[in-house]
Short mmCIF file of C-alpha atoms in Angstrom, two decimals:
data_model
loop_
_atom_site.label_atom_id
_atom_site.label_comp_id
_atom_site.label_asym_id
_atom_site.label_seq_id
_atom_site.Cartn_x
_atom_site.Cartn_y
_atom_site.Cartn_z
CA MET A 1 -21.68 180.95 35.42
CA GLU A 2 -19.48 182.71 33.14
CA LYS A 3 -20.81 185.35 31.09
CA PHE A 4 -21.80 184.37 27.63
CA THR A 5 -21.76 187.40 25.08
CA VAL A 6 -22.20 187.12 21.68
CA LEU A 7 -18.54 187.17 20.85
CA ASP A 8 -18.10 183.98 22.39
CA LEU A 9 -21.37 182.45 20.36
CA LEU A 10 -19.33 183.46 17.19
CA GLN A 11 -16.17 182.38 18.30
CA LEU A 12 -17.41 178.60 19.46
CA ASP A 13 -15.69 176.19 17.24
CA LEU A 14 -19.01 173.92 16.03
CA LYS A 15 -18.62 171.41 13.68
CA GLU A 16 -20.83 169.15 10.90
CA HIS A 17 -24.75 169.45 11.89
CA ASP A 18 -23.95 171.99 14.87
CA ALA A 19 -22.12 174.91 12.74
CA LEU A 20 -24.34 177.98 12.71
CA ASN A 21 -21.93 179.46 9.74
CA LEU A 22 -22.41 182.99 11.66
CA LYS A 23 -20.24 186.42 10.84
CA CYS A 24 -20.59 189.36 12.38
CA LEU A 25 -21.68 192.37 9.61
CA GLY A 26 -21.48 195.21 12.33
CA GLY A 27 -22.36 196.72 14.95
CA ARG A 28 -19.20 195.19 16.60
CA PRO A 29 -19.10 196.85 19.90
CA GLY A 30 -21.94 194.81 20.58
CA LEU A 31 -20.41 191.55 20.83
CA ILE A 32 -19.76 191.92 24.23
CA ARG A 33 -23.71 192.13 25.24
CA GLU A 34 -24.47 188.96 26.93
CA ILE A 35 -26.68 186.55 25.67
CA LYS A 36 -28.68 185.15 28.92
CA MET A 37 -31.52 182.79 27.83
CA PRO A 38 -31.19 180.12 25.44
CA GLU A 39 -34.18 180.81 23.63
CA LEU A 40 -35.01 183.21 20.44
CA ASN A 41 -37.63 185.88 18.87
CA ARG A 42 -38.94 186.65 15.66
CA PRO A 43 -39.68 190.74 15.77
CA GLY A 44 -42.54 190.18 13.31
CA LEU A 45 -44.72 192.30 15.91
CA ALA A 46 -42.27 194.19 17.13
CA LEU A 47 -41.65 195.58 13.50
CA GLY A 48 -45.37 196.15 13.15
CA GLY A 49 -45.52 198.21 16.27
CA PHE A 50 -46.77 196.10 18.96
CA PHE A 51 -44.52 196.26 21.67
CA ASP A 52 -46.07 194.70 24.93
CA SER A 53 -44.04 191.85 25.60
CA PHE A 54 -41.56 191.92 23.66
CA ALA A 55 -38.86 189.38 24.33
CA GLU A 56 -36.28 192.19 24.41
CA GLN A 57 -33.25 189.62 25.87
CA ARG A 58 -33.52 186.79 23.36
CA LEU A 59 -31.93 186.78 20.13
CA GLN A 60 -33.85 188.43 17.02
CA ILE A 61 -34.32 186.14 14.21
CA PHE A 62 -34.68 187.84 10.53
CA GLY A 63 -35.90 185.42 8.24
CA ARG A 64 -37.38 186.07 4.65
CA GLY A 65 -40.85 187.63 5.73
CA GLU A 66 -38.75 190.09 8.31
CA THR A 67 -36.64 191.05 6.10
CA SER A 68 -38.94 192.03 3.31
CA TYR A 69 -41.32 193.87 6.29
CA LEU A 70 -38.09 195.81 7.01
CA CYS A 71 -37.54 196.95 2.95
CA LYS A 72 -41.51 197.81 2.91
CA LEU A 73 -41.22 200.32 5.93
CA GLU A 74 -37.52 201.75 4.92
CA LYS A 75 -39.54 202.30 1.04
CA GLU A 76 -42.06 204.11 3.44
CA LYS A 77 -39.68 205.86 5.69
CA LYS A 78 -41.61 204.40 8.65
CA LEU A 79 -38.89 204.24 10.66
CA SER A 80 -40.25 204.67 14.04
CA ASN A 81 -40.77 200.98 14.85
CA ILE A 82 -36.88 200.27 14.08
CA LYS A 83 -35.89 202.80 16.57
CA LYS A 84 -37.95 201.86 18.83
CA MET A 85 -36.96 198.36 19.02
CA PHE A 86 -33.29 199.59 18.90
CA SER A 87 -34.29 201.20 21.75
CA PHE A 88 -33.90 197.99 23.56
CA THR A 89 -30.48 196.33 24.57
CA LEU A 90 -31.27 193.21 22.16
CA PRO A 91 -28.64 190.56 22.35
CA CYS A 92 -27.94 190.58 18.60
CA CYS A 93 -30.07 189.99 15.39
CA VAL A 94 -29.43 187.53 12.89
CA PHE A 95 -30.34 187.59 9.21
CA THR A 96 -30.84 183.52 8.12
CA SER A 97 -30.40 182.87 4.88
CA ASN A 98 -27.63 184.92 3.73
CA LEU A 99 -30.36 188.29 3.96
CA GLU A 100 -28.65 191.51 3.99
CA PRO A 101 -29.99 194.14 6.06
CA PRO A 102 -31.31 197.12 4.28
CA PRO A 103 -28.90 200.47 4.81
CA GLN A 104 -30.95 202.29 7.03
CA PHE A 105 -31.80 199.58 9.42
CA PHE A 106 -28.13 198.42 9.67
CA SER A 107 -27.16 202.33 10.35
CA LEU A 108 -29.74 202.19 12.92
CA ALA A 109 -28.02 198.66 14.24
CA GLU A 110 -24.84 200.25 14.11
CA GLU A 111 -25.83 203.50 16.02
CA SER A 112 -27.23 201.89 19.16
CA GLY A 113 -24.46 199.15 19.27
CA CYS A 114 -26.83 196.18 18.44
CA PRO A 115 -24.25 193.12 16.45
CA ILE A 116 -25.59 192.36 13.21
CA LEU A 117 -25.02 188.68 12.47
CA GLN A 118 -25.47 186.79 9.05
CA THR A 119 -25.90 183.30 8.31
CA ASP A 120 -26.16 180.74 4.88
CA LEU A 121 -28.73 178.54 6.98
CA SER A 122 -32.61 178.63 6.66
CA SER A 123 -34.45 180.25 9.41
CA SER A 124 -35.59 176.68 10.77
CA GLU A 125 -32.70 174.94 10.49
CA PHE A 126 -30.63 178.05 12.30
CA SER A 127 -33.17 177.59 15.12
CA THR A 128 -32.84 174.04 15.46
CA ARG A 129 -29.22 174.39 15.57
CA ILE A 130 -28.59 177.49 18.23
CA MET A 131 -31.59 175.80 20.11
CA ARG A 132 -29.58 172.88 20.51
CA VAL A 133 -25.97 174.83 20.79
CA LEU A 134 -27.58 176.86 23.35
CA SER A 135 -29.01 174.29 25.54
CA ASN A 136 -25.99 172.70 25.84
CA ILE A 137 -24.23 175.90 26.74
CA PHE A 138 -27.10 177.16 29.73
CA ALA A 139 -27.02 173.31 30.49
CA PRO A 140 -25.72 172.99 34.29
CA LYS A 141 -22.56 171.94 34.62
CA LYS A 142 -19.97 170.54 37.42
CA ASN A 143 -16.29 170.20 37.38
CA VAL A 144 -15.33 166.98 38.89
CA HIS A 145 -11.90 165.08 39.64
CA GLY A 146 -11.15 162.09 37.84
CA VAL A 147 -10.53 159.68 34.63
CA LEU A 148 -13.30 159.84 31.68
CA VAL A 149 -12.45 157.10 29.36
CA GLU A 150 -14.75 155.33 26.92
CA VAL A 151 -14.94 151.93 27.21
CA PHE A 152 -16.43 149.34 24.51
CA GLY A 153 -18.19 151.72 23.48
CA ILE A 154 -19.21 153.05 27.66
CA GLY A 155 -18.55 155.93 28.60
CA VAL A 156 -16.99 155.49 32.39
CA LEU A 157 -15.77 157.93 34.54
CA ILE A 158 -13.22 157.04 37.07
CA GLN A 159 -13.10 158.54 40.71
CA GLY A 160 -11.18 158.02 43.70
CA GLU A 161 -8.49 159.58 46.02
CA SER A 162 -5.39 161.12 44.13
CA GLY A 163 -2.61 158.42 44.31
CA VAL A 164 -4.92 155.36 44.28
CA GLY A 165 -4.10 154.74 40.50
CA LYS A 166 -6.51 156.49 38.36
CA SER A 167 -4.45 157.58 35.78
CA GLU A 168 -2.54 154.20 35.74
CA ILE A 169 -5.64 152.47 35.06
CA ALA A 170 -6.82 155.00 32.48
CA LEU A 171 -3.43 154.42 30.42
CA GLU A 172 -3.66 150.49 30.65
CA LEU A 173 -7.36 151.13 29.15
CA ILE A 174 -5.64 153.63 26.21
CA GLU A 175 -2.89 150.60 25.84
CA ARG A 176 -5.97 148.19 25.72
CA GLY A 177 -7.34 150.14 22.97
CA HIS A 178 -9.93 152.28 24.74
CA ARG A 179 -10.35 155.75 24.46
CA LEU A 180 -9.15 158.87 27.00
CA VAL A 181 -11.80 161.51 26.91
CA ALA A 182 -10.45 163.43 29.68
CA ASP A 183 -7.87 163.10 32.56
CA ASP A 184 -8.23 164.85 35.92
CA ALA A 185 -10.83 167.61 35.38
CA VAL A 186 -13.93 166.05 33.65
CA GLU A 187 -16.53 168.87 32.78
CA VAL A 188 -19.95 167.42 33.49
CA ARG A 189 -23.22 168.67 31.91
CA CYS A 190 -26.76 167.47 32.71
CA VAL A 191 -28.10 167.65 28.75
CA GLY A 192 -32.41 167.64 28.25
CA GLY A 193 -32.44 166.71 31.98
CA ASN A 194 -31.54 163.02 31.46
CA PHE A 195 -28.02 162.77 29.67
CA LEU A 196 -24.51 163.49 31.20
CA MET A 197 -22.02 164.48 28.74
CA GLY A 198 -18.85 164.72 29.88
CA LYS A 199 -15.52 166.32 28.53
CA GLY A 200 -12.20 168.01 29.86
CA VAL A 201 -12.29 171.22 31.31
CA ASN A 202 -9.84 172.84 29.16
CA VAL A 203 -9.44 171.53 25.75
CA ILE A 204 -5.65 172.11 25.39
CA ALA A 205 -5.07 169.98 28.72
CA SER A 206 -7.43 167.15 28.08
CA HIS A 207 -5.49 164.88 26.42
CA HIS A 208 -2.56 164.92 28.34
CA MET A 209 -2.04 163.02 31.78
CA GLU A 210 0.18 163.42 34.18
CA ILE A 211 1.91 160.01 34.91
CA ARG A 212 3.92 159.79 38.19
CA GLY A 213 7.74 159.12 37.54
CA LEU A 214 7.06 159.97 33.69
CA GLY A 215 5.39 163.20 34.17
CA ILE A 216 3.12 164.78 31.37
CA ILE A 217 2.73 163.02 28.25
CA ASN A 218 0.60 163.74 25.00
CA VAL A 219 -1.74 160.91 24.85
CA THR A 220 -2.96 161.70 21.28
CA HIS A 221 0.74 161.76 19.62
CA LEU A 222 2.15 158.63 21.77
CA PHE A 223 -1.30 156.58 20.64
CA GLY A 224 -2.72 158.00 17.65
CA VAL A 225 -6.04 160.06 17.44
CA GLY A 226 -7.81 156.83 17.61
CA ALA A 227 -6.78 156.78 21.10
CA ILE A 228 -9.29 160.04 21.68
CA ARG A 229 -12.28 161.33 22.03
CA ASP A 230 -13.59 164.80 22.85
CA LYS A 231 -16.83 164.09 24.36
CA LYS A 232 -18.85 161.12 25.88
CA GLN A 233 -21.81 160.75 27.39
CA ILE A 234 -21.30 159.15 31.24
CA GLN A 235 -23.10 155.68 31.50
CA LEU A 236 -21.17 154.10 34.45
CA LEU A 237 -19.03 155.79 37.65
CA VAL A 238 -16.14 153.90 38.96
CA GLN A 239 -15.32 154.48 42.47
CA LEU A 240 -11.91 153.32 43.29
CA GLU A 241 -10.71 153.04 46.78
CA GLU A 242 -8.37 151.20 48.97
CA TRP A 243 -9.29 147.51 49.82
CA ASP A 244 -10.75 148.10 53.74
CA THR A 245 -10.91 144.43 55.41
CA ASN A 246 -13.97 145.95 57.67
CA LYS A 247 -16.22 146.87 54.56
CA THR A 248 -18.19 144.51 53.16
CA TYR A 249 -17.93 144.27 48.95
CA ASP A 250 -20.77 143.43 46.94
CA ARG A 251 -20.30 139.71 46.10
CA ILE A 252 -23.78 139.19 43.88
CA GLY A 253 -24.49 142.17 42.05
CA SER A 254 -27.98 141.37 41.64
CA GLU A 255 -28.99 145.01 43.47
CA ASP A 256 -28.30 147.91 40.74
CA SER A 257 -26.68 150.86 42.94
CA THR A 258 -27.04 154.03 41.22
CA ILE A 259 -25.35 157.35 42.61
CA GLU A 260 -26.62 161.01 41.65
CA LEU A 261 -24.29 163.32 39.52
CA LEU A 262 -26.47 166.79 38.60
CA GLY A 263 -29.66 165.15 39.54
CA VAL A 264 -29.60 162.30 36.71
CA ALA A 265 -28.81 158.41 38.36
CA VAL A 266 -25.76 157.08 37.14
CA PRO A 267 -24.63 153.29 37.15
CA TYR A 268 -22.04 152.76 40.06
CA LEU A 269 -19.54 150.60 40.89
CA GLN A 270 -17.39 150.56 43.93
CA ILE A 271 -14.11 148.66 43.38
CA PRO A 272 -11.41 147.86 46.13
CA VAL A 273 -7.82 148.41 44.97
CA LYS A 274 -4.92 146.49 46.19
CA PRO A 275 -1.60 145.52 44.79
CA GLY A 276 -1.90 142.70 42.38
CA ARG A 277 -5.10 143.16 41.26
CA ASN A 278 -5.84 143.84 37.57
CA ILE A 279 -8.56 146.80 38.22
CA PRO A 280 -8.28 147.85 34.01
CA ILE A 281 -9.74 143.93 33.27
CA ILE A 282 -12.21 144.75 35.99
CA ILE A 283 -13.11 147.92 34.43
CA GLU A 284 -13.46 146.43 31.04
CA THR A 285 -15.40 143.65 31.74
CA GLY A 286 -17.95 146.38 34.25
CA ALA A 287 -18.47 148.14 31.08
CA MET A 288 -19.32 144.56 29.17
CA ASN A 289 -21.31 144.25 31.94
CA GLU A 290 -23.01 147.17 31.72
CA ARG A 291 -23.41 146.87 27.46
CA LEU A 292 -25.21 143.36 28.68
CA LYS A 293 -27.66 144.67 30.62
CA LYS A 294 -28.91 147.40 28.39
CA LEU A 295 -29.58 144.56 25.79
CA GLY A 296 -31.78 143.27 28.61
CA TYR A 297 -29.81 140.60 30.37
CA HIS A 298 -28.39 140.75 34.01
CA SER A 299 -26.13 138.34 34.67
CA ALA A 300 -25.98 138.24 38.80
CA LYS A 301 -30.32 138.35 38.57
CA GLU A 302 -30.59 135.33 35.90
CA PHE A 303 -27.61 133.31 37.50
CA SER A 304 -29.88 134.16 41.07
CA ARG A 305 -32.98 132.91 38.99
CA SER A 306 -31.31 129.99 37.77
CA ILE A 307 -29.88 128.88 41.33
CA MET A 308 -33.98 129.36 42.72
CA ASN A 309 -35.23 127.08 40.07
CA TRP A 310 -32.62 124.14 40.70
CA LEU A 311 -32.85 124.35 44.18
CA GLU A 312 -36.49 124.10 43.79
CA THR A 313 -36.12 121.28 42.10
CA GLU A 314 -33.90 119.55 44.05
CA ARG A 315 -35.81 119.80 47.11
CA ALA A 316 -39.31 118.74 44.93
CA ARG A 317 -36.93 115.36 43.53
CA SER A 318 -35.86 114.52 47.82
CA VAL A 319 -39.65 115.14 49.06
CA TYR A 320 -40.51 112.48 46.48
CA PHE A 321 -38.06 110.08 47.03
CA GLU A 322 -38.82 110.50 50.65
CA SER A 323 -42.09 109.47 49.84
CA GLN A 324 -41.56 106.39 47.94
CA MET B 1 -11.25 121.73 64.90
CA LYS B 2 -14.69 122.02 65.72
CA GLU B 3 -17.87 121.20 64.07
CA GLU B 4 -21.97 121.56 64.47
CA THR B 5 -24.99 119.87 62.28
CA VAL B 6 -27.49 122.12 61.53
CA LEU B 7 -30.39 122.23 59.32
CA VAL B 8 -31.21 124.57 56.53
CA LYS B 9 -34.69 126.28 57.40
CA ASN B 10 -35.34 128.97 55.24
CA ARG B 11 -37.47 127.76 52.14
CA ALA B 12 -35.88 129.19 49.70
CA GLY B 13 -32.43 127.21 50.54
CA ILE B 14 -28.89 128.43 50.29
CA HIS B 15 -29.45 130.70 47.03
CA ALA B 16 -27.11 133.57 46.37
CA ARG B 17 -28.15 135.58 48.40
CA PRO B 18 -27.46 133.46 51.61
CA ALA B 19 -24.72 132.30 50.16
CA ALA B 20 -23.33 135.47 49.82
CA LEU B 21 -24.25 136.30 53.67
CA LEU B 22 -22.37 133.17 54.25
CA VAL B 23 -19.52 133.85 52.80
CA GLN B 24 -19.13 137.65 54.27
CA THR B 25 -19.65 136.02 57.79
CA ALA B 26 -17.16 133.39 57.27
CA SER B 27 -14.56 135.64 55.83
CA LYS B 28 -14.41 137.99 58.76
CA PHE B 29 -12.94 134.95 60.72
CA SER B 30 -9.24 134.06 60.41
CA SER B 31 -10.14 130.05 60.61
CA SER B 32 -10.83 127.97 57.70
CA VAL B 33 -14.88 126.88 56.80
CA PHE B 34 -15.54 124.27 55.26
CA LEU B 35 -19.69 123.20 54.80
CA GLU B 36 -20.24 119.28 54.00
CA ARG B 37 -23.39 118.06 52.60
CA ASN B 38 -23.89 114.41 51.36
CA ASN B 39 -20.41 113.72 51.84
CA GLU B 40 -19.23 117.03 49.42
CA ARG B 41 -17.55 119.31 50.65
CA VAL B 42 -16.87 122.76 50.08
CA ASN B 43 -14.96 125.83 51.42
CA GLY B 44 -17.29 128.01 53.51
CA LYS B 45 -15.48 131.43 51.95
CA SER B 46 -16.32 130.69 48.53
CA ILE B 47 -19.71 131.95 46.75
CA MET B 48 -19.66 129.48 43.98
CA GLY B 49 -18.58 126.77 46.27
CA VAL B 50 -21.66 127.49 48.80
CA ILE B 51 -24.14 127.29 46.12
CA THR B 52 -23.03 124.16 44.35
CA LEU B 53 -23.88 122.48 47.51
CA GLY B 54 -27.65 123.21 46.65
CA ALA B 55 -28.17 123.24 50.14
CA VAL B 56 -32.16 122.80 49.80
CA TYR B 57 -34.73 123.47 52.69
CA ASN B 58 -34.69 120.97 55.45
CA SER B 59 -30.99 119.77 54.29
CA GLU B 60 -28.22 118.66 57.06
CA ILE B 61 -25.27 120.72 56.51
CA LYS B 62 -22.30 119.98 58.63
CA VAL B 63 -20.28 123.14 59.61
CA ILE B 64 -16.54 122.65 60.16
CA VAL B 65 -14.47 125.34 61.43
CA GLU B 66 -10.52 125.18 62.08
CA GLY B 67 -8.40 127.82 63.68
CA ASP B 68 -7.45 130.38 66.30
CA ASP B 69 -11.10 132.07 66.35
CA GLU B 70 -13.45 128.35 65.70
CA ASP B 71 -15.58 129.21 68.48
CA LYS B 72 -16.60 132.40 67.39
CA ALA B 73 -16.27 131.39 63.65
CA LEU B 74 -18.50 128.43 64.45
CA GLN B 75 -21.39 130.68 66.55
CA ALA B 76 -21.73 133.09 64.12
CA ILE B 77 -22.46 130.59 61.33
CA VAL B 78 -24.96 128.85 63.33
CA ALA B 79 -26.47 131.75 63.96
CA LEU B 80 -26.75 132.51 60.17
CA PHE B 81 -28.94 129.39 60.06
CA GLU B 82 -31.36 129.79 63.01
CA LYS B 83 -31.90 133.22 61.54
CA LYS B 84 -33.04 131.23 58.52
CA PHE B 85 -30.52 133.62 56.53
CA GLU B 86 -32.63 136.85 57.48
CA GLU B 87 -35.59 135.12 55.05
CA ASP B 88 -39.02 134.17 55.19
#
């Protein structure tokens, strides 16, 4: 993974309930400092002079308590603990609830090149938000080749050899009112160990598609904003392949196959492609069937069960008639 | 054209799984495959057809094959019935 610096944190484009509302007050040269772990520290003990097991690599959060203690230290001219704290290479100090850092603390931070950030959020709200943001950033990720579309609310990752028609199929799905998340290069992140989030590797390129014979098209401009989505959970993986006459394809579907992606089992469909086969409709139906399964109804299993019941009754009848 | 009458020997009869197995076997051959029970005839290469036959335990099924590889096809299909569709 690339280095994630304090500057990267400030430049994240986060909205609504993810917004961190951070601004930099000072220590700008330190913005290139790296954030190495998705964890926080309240530096109360360090300010009190206890530096054993001081979590220097974490983001330091200064709330009301810490800030008023800093003011008290400055009033009593006891700056040694603050100086000692800045002898560590802290990634940054964040003042919550729009609190202002006291002047001497501020100049010591400037001296040591430690960035001072400020947010209008309360300490607890800021903590939950930044934990969410950082755990996303530090989540294991992988770039995969394929098209990610949202079909009836199900995130479907379509994969297959190039030339099998992934983009054309995605285009047809968009035409039918579904949404494009990313074409060609999809970044998959494993969030919380069991949740796969997919989005375009590159924000600028993700809502463009390359269609052979047309070139690059802009999906947002052609189909409207309703036809795109920024990110989506991957809930179904469709593997397209050329129809192989020697291979047997699933005809019943009573056994659910899954495939592993970043350690998460994703429902998996293998769909053979041949000219004249309407793949978008098959994918739509597969997505709806996936929703049905989530609601607790498994078409293939229910079908199998009712056939078994029927055969059993038939047999009982024939045994009965024979005995008469 | 070749035909042979066989007995369904697996307890559950020809339900979804055996039907799929039968259809997959039949589809490997170019010959046309038909199954007949109580004078009702269905295409042996169609899953839904084979299931609707309602072939319960101990029922008689007539397998009819016609085409270039009819001998091999008939042999393979009869073998499935003999093996009880890998069940029981």
